[in-house]
Amino acid sequence: MNAPKPAGPTRAARQLHTTPASAPRANWPVLISSVTLIVALAVWAVVAPERADEVIGAMVAWVASHFGWYYVAIAGVVVAFVAYLLFSRAGRIKLGPDDSKPTFNLFTWTAMLFAAGIGIDLMFFSVSEPVAQYLYPPVGEGMDTAAAKQAIVWTLFHYGPVGWAMYAVMGGAFAFFAYRKNQPLSIRSLMRPILKKRADGWLGNLIDTIAVLGTIFGIATSLGIGVVQLAYGLHVLAGVPENIATYIWLIVFSVAMATASTVSGVEKGIRRLSEANVIVVIVMLAWIVLWGETRRILEAFVMNIGDFLTTFPSLLLETHAWDRPDAWSQDWTLFFWAWWIAWAPFVGLFLARISRGRTLREFVVGVMVIPFLYIALFVVVLGNSALELVIGGDLAFADTAVNLPERAFFDLLGTYPGSSMLVAVALAAGLLLYVTSADSGALVLSGLSSKIENNSQDGGKPLRIVWSVATGVLTLAMLIVGGVSTLQQATVIIGLPFSIVLIMVMVSFYRSLKSTVDMPPGGVTTGGTTGDGPDRTDQAEAPVSARARALTTEVAGSTPEEHVADSSTNATNPPHTATHN
């Protein structure tokens, strides 16, 4: 139990952290170029869908055949870099001044990381991928015990540590440069140690534009998956027609809700409900375990985790050089690595904002472990339950999972007692996750296309509305062209240029970390201006953003300022939630 908070420190902390930050100006070169490209692509897709599908397919085939090895290599490099962050002296560096305390206590921070592992796309792939991998593995005949075991391993591999390592790199870099180096929360800030003044010129604008395009395609892919899956859920529950008109209605609904949260502040309620989804989904999984093959699921959980841990090193750099299952690689590994890369700025910003005051090592451990625990639980329970049906002879379900994967999740729920209740709960959770993704995506895109001047600023409301509409239009256009598969193909293409940005971030991050580690004691005095200079340990703590403040209010029932105030009152006796190295 916390000790009573003295009035003095509490008021001071609140005055310090609640200083409002005005909305930044739009970065017009980035905004105009990215919006123009997105609108042009959307119009082309709607006017000439067959030609668009043909061109996109040809581009993906070219990327897969010429750069498949590159995507695999990037994944290996990112994991190695995260290992450096974890085991080197750099892991002791605080994401903030040396005397800073975590903005959120350990329970709240863990809950937020846990919530970051959930998404409507996880409902999609946790059922469809294990079945697809069982029937059509990259190597071998499939449909045997070995294929069943490896099917879950492949799904955990695609949804596991590699992707979260990419998030850890971007999130750690954002937090380090923002809270340690006093730089704005923007992509170009991460590049200052290597680009210097060029980060503020055309090269910085190009990098931000690539980041915007990667982010919006990543978000559009998730929303597209959500649209087709929710449309089927509505069809199962209420008989709503499963067609383009329903897709349009769902997209308009997400845009309207994102816009409403922007102009009215109802995002707090949406966020509170979305955090509650974690509990709801866990209850749903428990129901499936209890009413399904409980023993097999529990045994499979232990077996699958063991298989994954023992095979991960060999899978990480597996290029299938002799087998060359190009179509499989394109549909699975290359798509997932490109998708994770595209999402890295989005999720990285969120992770950075909730991790101020923690050490880099603590940040990496939390990001790599906590979300994956939830994902593993989801994949093992639903994936093995789906395999149970297929191995038991339900060929209709197998065909659905492979050819109409958006239906597999709800069809699986329909096999359990209380299926109507399960479908209703899953549909409600999916709708909230869908809306929250659209809302949060608009927030991040508005920041990436603005001239952020300090790390407490969010993109302006007009820009958030623009990006919520643009994301909806792009999602609909890609669905018209060829559905979810076209969105996946577009992600493979757009992930390629942003992977170069990811490499540059790692180089810049390494240089700045090395200079910080090598800096002699007492040499850390003032805030740097290039992101590669002295740390900002004598400056007042920056205001916490409105989004981060709202997140804490919903999860813990108090504001970040109150958490900071709690830390200040216990300066001589730090709480057990803080990690000290």
Coordinates of C-alpha atoms in Angstrom, one line a residue:
M1 CA 0.0 0.0 0.0
N2 CA 1.4 3.5 -0.9
A3 CA 2.0 5.9 1.9
P4 CA -0.2 9.1 2.0
K5 CA 1.0 11.6 -0.6
P6 CA 2.1 15.0 0.8
A7 CA 0.3 17.9 -0.8
G8 CA 3.5 19.7 -1.9
P9 CA 5.2 17.1 -4.1
T10 CA 1.8 16.0 -5.6
R11 CA 0.9 19.6 -6.7
A12 CA 4.4 20.2 -8.0
A13 CA 4.4 17.0 -10.0
R14 CA 1.0 17.8 -11.5
Q15 CA 2.0 21.3 -12.4
L16 CA 5.1 19.9 -14.0
H17 CA 3.5 17.1 -16.0
T18 CA 0.1 18.6 -17.0
T19 CA 1.5 21.6 -19.0
P20 CA -0.5 21.4 -22.2
A21 CA 1.4 21.2 -25.4
S22 CA 0.0 22.9 -28.5
A23 CA -0.6 20.9 -31.6
P24 CA 2.4 20.9 -34.0
R25 CA 2.3 22.3 -37.5
A26 CA 1.8 19.9 -40.4
N27 CA 4.9 18.9 -42.3
W28 CA 3.6 19.7 -45.6
P29 CA 6.1 18.0 -47.9
V30 CA 5.6 14.7 -46.0
L31 CA 1.8 15.2 -45.8
I32 CA 1.2 16.1 -49.4
S33 CA 3.5 13.5 -50.9
S34 CA 2.2 10.6 -48.8
V35 CA -1.5 11.5 -49.2
T36 CA -1.0 12.0 -52.9
L37 CA 0.6 8.6 -53.3
I38 CA -2.1 6.9 -51.2
V39 CA -5.0 8.6 -53.0
A40 CA -3.5 7.8 -56.4
L41 CA -3.0 4.2 -55.5
A42 CA -6.5 3.9 -54.1
V43 CA -8.1 5.5 -57.2
W44 CA -6.0 3.2 -59.5
A45 CA -7.1 0.2 -57.5
V46 CA -10.8 1.1 -57.8
V47 CA -10.7 2.2 -61.4
A48 CA -8.6 -0.7 -62.7
P49 CA -8.7 -3.5 -60.1
E50 CA -7.7 -6.3 -62.4
R51 CA -4.6 -4.4 -63.7
A52 CA -3.7 -3.3 -60.1
D53 CA -3.9 -6.9 -58.9
E54 CA -1.7 -8.1 -61.7
V55 CA 0.9 -5.4 -61.2
I56 CA 1.0 -5.9 -57.4
G57 CA 1.3 -9.6 -57.8
A58 CA 4.2 -9.3 -60.2
M59 CA 6.0 -6.9 -57.9
V60 CA 5.6 -9.2 -54.9
A61 CA 6.9 -12.2 -56.9
W62 CA 9.9 -10.1 -57.9
V63 CA 10.6 -9.0 -54.3
A64 CA 10.1 -12.5 -53.0
S65 CA 12.5 -14.0 -55.5
H66 CA 15.2 -11.3 -55.3
F67 CA 14.9 -10.1 -51.7
G68 CA 13.5 -13.1 -49.8
W69 CA 17.0 -13.8 -48.3
Y70 CA 17.2 -10.1 -47.4
Y71 CA 14.1 -10.2 -45.3
V72 CA 15.3 -13.3 -43.5
A73 CA 18.7 -11.6 -42.9
I74 CA 17.1 -8.4 -41.5
A75 CA 15.2 -10.6 -39.0
G76 CA 18.4 -12.2 -37.9
V77 CA 20.2 -8.8 -37.6
V78 CA 17.4 -7.3 -35.5
V79 CA 17.3 -10.2 -33.1
A80 CA 21.1 -10.0 -32.7
F81 CA 20.9 -6.2 -32.1
V82 CA 18.2 -6.8 -29.4
A83 CA 20.6 -9.3 -27.8
Y84 CA 23.2 -6.6 -27.7
L85 CA 20.8 -4.2 -26.0
L86 CA 19.9 -6.9 -23.5
F87 CA 23.4 -8.2 -22.5
S88 CA 25.8 -5.3 -23.1
R89 CA 26.5 -2.4 -20.8
A90 CA 24.0 -0.4 -22.8
G91 CA 21.2 -2.3 -21.0
R92 CA 21.9 -0.3 -17.8
I93 CA 21.1 3.0 -19.5
K94 CA 17.9 4.7 -18.2
L95 CA 15.3 5.7 -20.8
G96 CA 15.3 9.1 -19.2
P97 CA 17.6 11.0 -16.7
D98 CA 19.7 8.8 -14.4
D99 CA 17.5 9.7 -11.4
S100 CA 14.2 9.2 -13.2
K101 CA 11.6 6.7 -12.0
P102 CA 9.2 4.7 -14.2
T103 CA 6.1 6.7 -15.1
F104 CA 4.0 3.7 -14.6
N105 CA 4.3 1.1 -11.8
L106 CA 5.2 -2.5 -12.8
F107 CA 1.6 -3.8 -12.7
T108 CA 0.3 -1.1 -15.0
W109 CA 3.2 -1.3 -17.3
T110 CA 2.9 -5.1 -17.6
A111 CA -0.9 -4.7 -18.2
M112 CA -0.2 -2.3 -21.1
L113 CA 2.5 -4.6 -22.6
F114 CA 0.0 -7.5 -22.2
A115 CA -2.7 -5.5 -24.0
A116 CA -0.2 -4.7 -26.8
G117 CA -0.1 -8.4 -27.7
I118 CA -3.8 -8.6 -28.7
G119 CA -5.2 -7.7 -32.0
I120 CA -8.1 -8.8 -34.3
D121 CA -5.5 -10.2 -36.7
L122 CA -4.4 -12.6 -33.9
M123 CA -8.0 -14.0 -34.0
F124 CA -7.5 -14.5 -37.7
F125 CA -4.1 -16.2 -37.9
S126 CA -4.2 -18.2 -34.7
V127 CA -6.8 -20.5 -36.3
S128 CA -6.1 -20.3 -40.0
E129 CA -2.3 -20.6 -40.0
P130 CA -1.9 -23.8 -38.0
V131 CA -4.4 -25.5 -40.2
A132 CA -2.6 -24.2 -43.4
Q133 CA 0.8 -25.2 -42.1
Y134 CA -0.5 -28.7 -41.2
L135 CA -2.0 -29.3 -44.6
Y136 CA 0.6 -27.5 -46.7
P137 CA 4.0 -27.2 -44.9
P138 CA 7.0 -25.6 -46.7
V139 CA 8.8 -29.0 -46.7
G140 CA 7.3 -32.5 -46.6
E141 CA 3.9 -34.0 -47.3
G142 CA 2.0 -32.7 -44.3
M143 CA -1.0 -34.1 -42.5
D144 CA 1.0 -36.2 -40.0
T145 CA 2.0 -35.8 -36.4
A146 CA 5.2 -34.0 -37.3
A147 CA 3.3 -31.5 -39.4
A148 CA 0.8 -31.0 -36.5
K149 CA 3.6 -30.2 -34.1
Q150 CA 5.5 -27.9 -36.6
A151 CA 2.3 -26.1 -37.6
I152 CA 2.0 -24.5 -34.2
V153 CA 5.8 -23.8 -34.1
W154 CA 5.6 -21.9 -37.4
T155 CA 2.7 -19.8 -36.2
L156 CA 4.5 -19.0 -32.9
F157 CA 7.6 -18.2 -35.0
H158 CA 5.7 -15.8 -37.3
Y159 CA 3.9 -14.1 -34.4
G160 CA 6.8 -14.3 -31.9
P161 CA 10.1 -12.9 -30.9
V162 CA 11.3 -11.6 -34.3
G163 CA 8.4 -9.2 -34.7
W164 CA 8.6 -8.0 -31.1
A165 CA 12.4 -7.6 -31.5
M166 CA 11.6 -5.1 -34.3
Y167 CA 9.2 -3.3 -32.0
A168 CA 11.8 -3.3 -29.2
V169 CA 14.4 -1.7 -31.5
M170 CA 12.0 1.1 -32.6
G171 CA 10.4 1.6 -29.2
G172 CA 13.8 1.6 -27.4
A173 CA 15.2 4.1 -29.9
F174 CA 12.2 6.4 -29.6
A175 CA 12.4 6.3 -25.8
F176 CA 16.1 6.8 -25.7
F177 CA 16.3 9.8 -28.0
A178 CA 13.1 11.4 -26.6
Y179 CA 13.6 10.9 -22.9
R180 CA 17.4 10.6 -22.7
K181 CA 18.5 13.0 -25.5
N182 CA 15.5 15.4 -25.3
Q183 CA 14.6 14.9 -29.0
P184 CA 11.0 15.0 -30.4
L185 CA 9.2 11.6 -30.8
S186 CA 9.7 11.4 -34.6
I187 CA 11.5 9.1 -37.0
R188 CA 14.0 11.8 -38.1
S189 CA 15.1 12.3 -34.5
L190 CA 16.4 8.7 -34.5
M191 CA 18.6 9.5 -37.5
R192 CA 20.4 12.7 -36.2
P193 CA 23.5 10.9 -35.1
I194 CA 24.2 9.8 -38.7
L195 CA 22.3 12.4 -40.8
K196 CA 23.2 15.5 -38.6
K197 CA 21.6 18.6 -40.2
R198 CA 20.3 16.6 -43.2
A199 CA 17.7 15.1 -40.9
D200 CA 15.9 18.5 -41.1
G201 CA 16.0 18.6 -44.9
W202 CA 14.7 16.6 -47.9
L203 CA 16.3 13.4 -46.6
G204 CA 14.4 13.7 -43.3
N205 CA 11.2 14.3 -45.2
L206 CA 11.8 11.2 -47.4
I207 CA 12.4 9.1 -44.4
D208 CA 9.2 10.3 -42.7
T209 CA 7.3 9.8 -45.9
I210 CA 8.5 6.1 -46.1
A211 CA 7.5 5.7 -42.5
V212 CA 4.0 7.1 -43.2
L213 CA 3.5 4.8 -46.2
G214 CA 4.8 1.7 -44.3
T215 CA 2.6 2.5 -41.3
I216 CA -0.6 3.1 -43.2
F217 CA -0.2 -0.1 -45.2
G218 CA 0.5 -2.0 -42.0
I219 CA -2.6 -0.6 -40.4
A220 CA -4.7 -1.0 -43.5
T221 CA -3.8 -4.7 -43.6
S222 CA -4.9 -5.2 -40.1
L223 CA -8.1 -3.2 -40.7
G224 CA -8.8 -5.2 -43.9
I225 CA -8.4 -8.5 -42.0
G226 CA -10.7 -7.1 -39.3
V227 CA -13.3 -6.0 -41.9
V228 CA -13.7 -9.4 -43.6
Q229 CA -13.6 -11.3 -40.3
L230 CA -16.1 -9.0 -38.5
A231 CA -18.4 -9.1 -41.5
Y232 CA -18.6 -12.9 -41.2
G233 CA -19.1 -12.6 -37.5
L234 CA -22.1 -10.3 -38.0
H235 CA -23.4 -12.8 -40.6
V236 CA -23.2 -15.7 -38.2
L237 CA -24.7 -13.7 -35.3
A238 CA -27.3 -11.6 -37.0
G239 CA -27.5 -12.8 -40.6
V240 CA -25.9 -9.6 -42.0
P241 CA -25.0 -10.1 -45.7
E242 CA -21.3 -10.8 -46.2
N243 CA -20.5 -8.4 -49.1
I244 CA -18.8 -5.1 -50.1
A245 CA -21.7 -3.1 -48.7
T246 CA -21.0 -4.5 -45.3
Y247 CA -17.3 -3.9 -45.7
I248 CA -18.0 -0.2 -46.5
W249 CA -20.3 0.1 -43.5
L250 CA -17.6 -1.3 -41.2
I251 CA -15.0 1.0 -42.6
V252 CA -17.2 4.0 -42.3
F253 CA -18.0 3.0 -38.7
S254 CA -14.3 2.8 -37.8
V255 CA -13.6 6.2 -39.5
A256 CA -16.6 7.8 -37.7
M257 CA -15.5 6.4 -34.3
A258 CA -11.9 7.5 -34.8
T259 CA -13.1 11.0 -35.8
A260 CA -15.5 11.1 -32.8
S261 CA -12.8 10.2 -30.4
T262 CA -10.6 12.9 -31.9
V263 CA -13.1 15.7 -31.5
S264 CA -15.0 14.7 -28.4
G265 CA -12.5 12.9 -26.2
V266 CA -14.5 9.6 -26.0
E267 CA -11.2 7.8 -26.7
K268 CA -11.0 7.3 -22.9
G269 CA -14.0 5.1 -23.0
I270 CA -12.9 3.2 -26.1
R271 CA -9.5 2.6 -24.5
R272 CA -10.9 1.4 -21.2
L273 CA -13.1 -1.1 -23.0
S274 CA -10.3 -2.3 -25.3
E275 CA -8.1 -2.9 -22.2
A276 CA -10.9 -4.9 -20.8
N277 CA -10.8 -7.1 -23.9
V278 CA -7.7 -8.8 -22.5
I279 CA -9.7 -10.2 -19.6
V280 CA -12.7 -11.0 -21.9
V281 CA -10.5 -13.0 -24.3
I282 CA -8.7 -14.9 -21.5
V283 CA -12.1 -15.9 -20.2
M284 CA -13.0 -17.0 -23.7
L285 CA -9.8 -19.1 -24.0
A286 CA -10.5 -20.7 -20.6
W287 CA -14.0 -21.7 -21.8
I288 CA -12.5 -23.4 -24.8
V289 CA -9.9 -25.2 -22.7
L290 CA -12.5 -26.4 -20.2
W291 CA -15.1 -27.6 -22.9
G292 CA -12.5 -28.8 -25.4
E293 CA -9.8 -31.5 -25.3
T294 CA -8.4 -30.1 -22.0
R295 CA -5.6 -32.7 -21.5
R296 CA -4.4 -32.4 -25.1
I297 CA -4.4 -28.6 -25.0
L298 CA -2.4 -28.5 -21.8
E299 CA 0.0 -31.2 -23.0
A300 CA 0.4 -29.4 -26.3
F301 CA 1.1 -26.1 -24.6
V302 CA 4.2 -27.6 -22.9
M303 CA 5.2 -29.5 -26.0
N304 CA 4.8 -26.5 -28.4
I305 CA 6.7 -24.1 -26.3
G306 CA 9.5 -26.6 -25.9
D307 CA 9.6 -27.3 -29.7
F308 CA 9.6 -23.6 -30.4
L309 CA 12.5 -22.8 -28.1
T310 CA 14.6 -25.6 -29.4
T311 CA 14.0 -24.9 -33.1
F312 CA 14.0 -21.1 -33.1
P313 CA 17.7 -20.6 -33.8
S314 CA 17.5 -22.8 -36.9
L315 CA 14.2 -21.2 -38.1
L316 CA 15.5 -17.7 -37.7
L317 CA 17.9 -17.8 -40.7
E318 CA 16.0 -20.5 -42.7
T319 CA 15.9 -19.5 -46.4
H320 CA 14.9 -22.9 -47.8
A321 CA 17.8 -22.5 -50.3
W322 CA 17.4 -26.0 -51.8
D323 CA 13.7 -26.5 -51.5
R324 CA 12.6 -23.0 -52.5
P325 CA 9.0 -23.0 -51.5
D326 CA 8.7 -19.4 -52.9
A327 CA 4.9 -19.2 -52.8
W328 CA 4.9 -20.4 -49.1
S329 CA 7.6 -17.9 -48.2
Q330 CA 5.8 -15.1 -49.9
D331 CA 2.5 -15.9 -48.2
W332 CA 4.0 -16.4 -44.7
T333 CA 7.5 -15.5 -43.6
L334 CA 8.1 -12.6 -46.0
F335 CA 4.7 -11.2 -45.4
F336 CA 5.0 -11.4 -41.6
W337 CA 8.5 -9.8 -41.5
A338 CA 7.3 -7.0 -43.8
W339 CA 4.2 -6.5 -41.8
W340 CA 6.1 -6.3 -38.5
I341 CA 8.5 -3.8 -40.1
A342 CA 5.6 -1.7 -41.3
W343 CA 4.0 -1.7 -37.8
A344 CA 7.3 -1.0 -36.0
P345 CA 6.9 2.9 -35.9
F346 CA 3.3 2.6 -34.7
V347 CA 3.8 0.1 -31.9
G348 CA 7.3 1.5 -31.1
L349 CA 5.9 4.9 -30.3
F350 CA 3.3 3.4 -27.9
L351 CA 5.9 1.3 -26.2
A352 CA 8.2 4.3 -25.8
R353 CA 5.6 6.4 -24.2
I354 CA 4.7 3.9 -21.5
S355 CA 8.4 3.0 -20.7
R356 CA 10.0 6.3 -19.6
G357 CA 12.2 5.9 -16.6
R358 CA 13.0 2.2 -17.1
T359 CA 16.3 0.8 -18.0
L360 CA 16.9 -0.3 -21.6
R361 CA 17.4 -3.9 -20.4
E362 CA 14.1 -3.9 -18.4
F363 CA 12.4 -2.5 -21.5
V364 CA 13.7 -5.2 -23.8
V365 CA 12.8 -8.0 -21.4
G366 CA 9.3 -6.7 -21.0
V367 CA 8.6 -6.2 -24.7
M368 CA 10.1 -9.5 -25.7
V369 CA 8.4 -11.7 -23.0
I370 CA 5.1 -10.3 -21.8
P371 CA 3.2 -9.9 -25.1
F372 CA 4.6 -13.2 -26.4
L373 CA 3.2 -15.0 -23.4
Y374 CA -0.3 -13.9 -24.3
I375 CA 0.2 -14.7 -28.0
A376 CA 1.5 -18.2 -27.1
L377 CA -1.5 -18.8 -25.0
F378 CA -3.8 -17.7 -27.8
V379 CA -2.1 -19.6 -30.6
V380 CA -1.7 -22.8 -28.6
V381 CA -5.3 -23.0 -27.4
L382 CA -7.0 -22.0 -30.6
G383 CA -4.5 -23.5 -33.0
N384 CA -4.5 -27.0 -31.4
S385 CA -8.3 -26.8 -31.0
A386 CA -8.5 -26.2 -34.8
L387 CA -6.1 -29.0 -35.5
E388 CA -8.2 -31.3 -33.3
L389 CA -11.1 -30.8 -35.7
V390 CA -9.0 -31.2 -38.9
I391 CA -7.2 -34.4 -37.6
G392 CA -10.6 -35.7 -36.5
G393 CA -11.9 -35.6 -40.1
D394 CA -13.7 -32.2 -40.4
L395 CA -12.6 -31.6 -43.9
A396 CA -15.1 -28.8 -44.4
F397 CA -13.5 -26.8 -41.6
A398 CA -10.0 -27.5 -43.0
D399 CA -11.1 -26.1 -46.4
T400 CA -12.6 -23.1 -44.8
A401 CA -9.5 -22.3 -42.7
V402 CA -7.3 -22.4 -45.9
N403 CA -9.5 -20.9 -48.5
L404 CA -11.8 -18.6 -46.4
P405 CA -9.6 -17.9 -43.4
E406 CA -11.7 -15.0 -42.2
R407 CA -14.5 -17.6 -41.3
A408 CA -12.3 -20.1 -39.4
F409 CA -12.2 -18.3 -36.1
F410 CA -16.0 -18.0 -35.7
D411 CA -16.6 -21.4 -37.2
L412 CA -14.3 -22.9 -34.5
L413 CA -16.2 -21.0 -31.8
G414 CA -19.4 -22.5 -33.2
T415 CA -18.4 -26.0 -32.2
Y416 CA -18.4 -25.3 -28.4
P417 CA -21.3 -25.1 -26.0
G418 CA -22.7 -21.6 -25.6
S419 CA -21.5 -20.8 -29.1
S420 CA -23.8 -17.8 -29.6
M421 CA -22.5 -16.2 -26.4
L422 CA -18.9 -16.9 -27.5
V423 CA -19.5 -15.4 -31.0
A424 CA -21.2 -12.3 -29.5
V425 CA -18.3 -11.8 -27.0
A426 CA -15.7 -12.3 -29.7
L427 CA -17.5 -10.0 -32.1
A428 CA -17.8 -7.2 -29.5
A429 CA -14.1 -7.6 -28.6
G430 CA -13.1 -7.6 -32.3
L431 CA -15.1 -4.5 -33.0
L432 CA -13.5 -2.6 -30.2
L433 CA -10.0 -3.8 -31.2
Y434 CA -10.8 -2.8 -34.8
V435 CA -12.0 0.7 -33.8
T436 CA -9.1 1.3 -31.4
S437 CA -6.5 0.3 -34.1
A438 CA -8.1 2.8 -36.5
D439 CA -8.1 5.5 -33.8
S440 CA -4.5 4.9 -32.6
G441 CA -3.3 4.6 -36.2
A442 CA -4.7 8.0 -37.1
L443 CA -2.9 9.5 -34.0
V444 CA 0.5 8.0 -35.0
L445 CA 0.2 9.0 -38.6
S446 CA -0.7 12.6 -37.7
G447 CA 2.5 12.7 -35.6
L448 CA 4.7 11.3 -38.4
S449 CA 3.4 13.9 -40.8
S450 CA 3.8 16.9 -38.4
K451 CA 6.7 19.0 -37.3
I452 CA 7.0 17.6 -33.7
E453 CA 9.0 20.0 -31.6
N454 CA 9.0 18.2 -28.2
N455 CA 8.1 14.7 -26.9
S456 CA 4.8 15.7 -25.3
Q457 CA 3.1 16.7 -28.6
D458 CA 0.6 14.6 -30.5
G459 CA -0.5 15.3 -34.1
G460 CA -3.3 17.9 -34.5
K461 CA -7.0 16.9 -34.6
P462 CA -7.5 17.9 -38.3
L463 CA -4.6 15.7 -39.4
R464 CA -5.9 12.8 -37.3
I465 CA -9.3 13.1 -39.1
V466 CA -7.4 13.2 -42.5
W467 CA -5.5 10.0 -41.7
S468 CA -8.5 8.1 -40.3
V469 CA -10.3 8.8 -43.6
A470 CA -7.2 8.0 -45.7
T471 CA -6.7 4.7 -44.0
G472 CA -10.3 3.7 -44.5
V473 CA -10.2 4.6 -48.2
L474 CA -6.9 2.6 -48.7
T475 CA -8.4 -0.4 -46.9
L476 CA -11.5 -0.4 -49.0
A477 CA -9.6 0.1 -52.3
M478 CA -7.3 -2.9 -51.5
L479 CA -10.3 -5.1 -50.6
I480 CA -11.9 -4.2 -53.9
V481 CA -8.8 -5.2 -55.8
G482 CA -8.4 -8.7 -54.3
G483 CA -9.3 -8.8 -50.6
V484 CA -6.9 -9.6 -47.8
S485 CA -4.3 -11.3 -50.1
T486 CA -3.8 -8.0 -51.9
L487 CA -3.2 -6.1 -48.7
Q488 CA -0.7 -8.8 -47.7
Q489 CA 1.1 -8.4 -51.0
A490 CA 1.2 -4.6 -50.8
T491 CA 2.7 -4.9 -47.3
V492 CA 5.5 -7.1 -48.6
I493 CA 6.3 -4.4 -51.2
I494 CA 6.2 -1.4 -48.9
G495 CA 8.1 -3.2 -46.1
L496 CA 11.2 -3.2 -48.4
P497 CA 12.1 0.5 -48.3
F498 CA 11.2 0.9 -44.7
S499 CA 13.6 -2.0 -43.8
I500 CA 16.4 0.4 -44.9
V501 CA 15.1 2.9 -42.4
L502 CA 15.1 0.2 -39.7
I503 CA 18.8 -0.5 -40.5
M504 CA 19.6 3.2 -40.2
V505 CA 17.8 3.3 -36.9
M506 CA 19.9 0.5 -35.5
V507 CA 23.2 2.1 -36.7
S508 CA 22.2 5.5 -35.2
F509 CA 21.0 3.9 -32.0
Y510 CA 24.2 1.9 -31.6
R511 CA 26.4 5.0 -32.1
S512 CA 24.5 7.0 -29.6
L513 CA 24.4 4.2 -27.1
K514 CA 28.1 3.7 -27.4
S515 CA 28.9 7.3 -26.8
T516 CA 26.6 7.3 -23.8
V517 CA 28.2 4.1 -22.3
D518 CA 31.8 5.5 -23.0
M519 CA 31.0 8.9 -21.5
P520 CA 33.1 9.4 -18.3
P521 CA 31.3 9.9 -14.9
G522 CA 30.3 13.5 -14.5
G523 CA 30.4 14.2 -18.2
V524 CA 26.6 14.1 -18.5
T525 CA 25.3 17.5 -18.0
T526 CA 23.1 19.1 -20.7
G527 CA 20.6 18.2 -23.3
G528 CA 22.0 17.4 -26.7
T529 CA 20.8 18.9 -30.0
T530 CA 21.8 16.2 -32.4
G531 CA 20.7 13.1 -30.5
D532 CA 24.4 12.1 -30.2
G533 CA 25.5 14.6 -27.6
P534 CA 25.4 14.7 -23.9
D535 CA 22.4 13.4 -22.1
R536 CA 19.6 15.5 -20.5
T537 CA 20.0 14.7 -16.8
D538 CA 19.7 18.1 -15.4
Q539 CA 16.5 19.1 -17.2
A540 CA 12.9 19.0 -15.9
E541 CA 11.0 16.0 -16.9
A542 CA 9.0 16.5 -20.0
P543 CA 5.2 16.6 -19.9
V544 CA 3.4 13.3 -20.4
S545 CA 1.4 13.1 -23.6
A546 CA -2.4 13.2 -23.4
R547 CA -2.6 9.7 -24.9
A548 CA -0.2 8.2 -22.3
R549 CA -2.1 10.0 -19.5
A550 CA -5.4 8.5 -20.7
L551 CA -3.9 5.0 -20.9
T552 CA -2.9 5.1 -17.3
T553 CA -6.2 6.4 -16.1
E554 CA -8.0 3.5 -17.7
V555 CA -5.6 0.7 -16.7
A556 CA -4.7 1.8 -13.1
G557 CA -7.4 4.4 -12.2
S558 CA -4.9 7.2 -11.8
T559 CA -2.8 9.5 -14.0
P560 CA 0.8 9.4 -14.8
E561 CA 1.3 12.5 -12.7
E562 CA 0.1 10.6 -9.7
H563 CA 2.4 7.7 -10.4
V564 CA 5.3 10.2 -10.7
A565 CA 4.2 11.8 -7.5
D566 CA 4.2 8.5 -5.8
S567 CA 7.8 7.9 -6.9
S568 CA 8.9 11.3 -5.6
T569 CA 7.5 10.7 -2.2
N570 CA 9.5 7.4 -1.9
A571 CA 12.8 8.7 -3.3
T572 CA 14.7 7.4 -0.3
N573 CA 13.0 4.1 -0.4
P574 CA 12.3 3.1 -4.0
P575 CA 9.3 0.9 -4.6
H576 CA 9.9 -2.7 -5.3
T577 CA 8.5 -2.3 -8.9
A578 CA 11.6 -0.3 -10.0
T579 CA 14.5 -2.2 -11.5
H580 CA 18.0 -1.1 -10.5
N581 CA 21.2 -2.1 -12.3

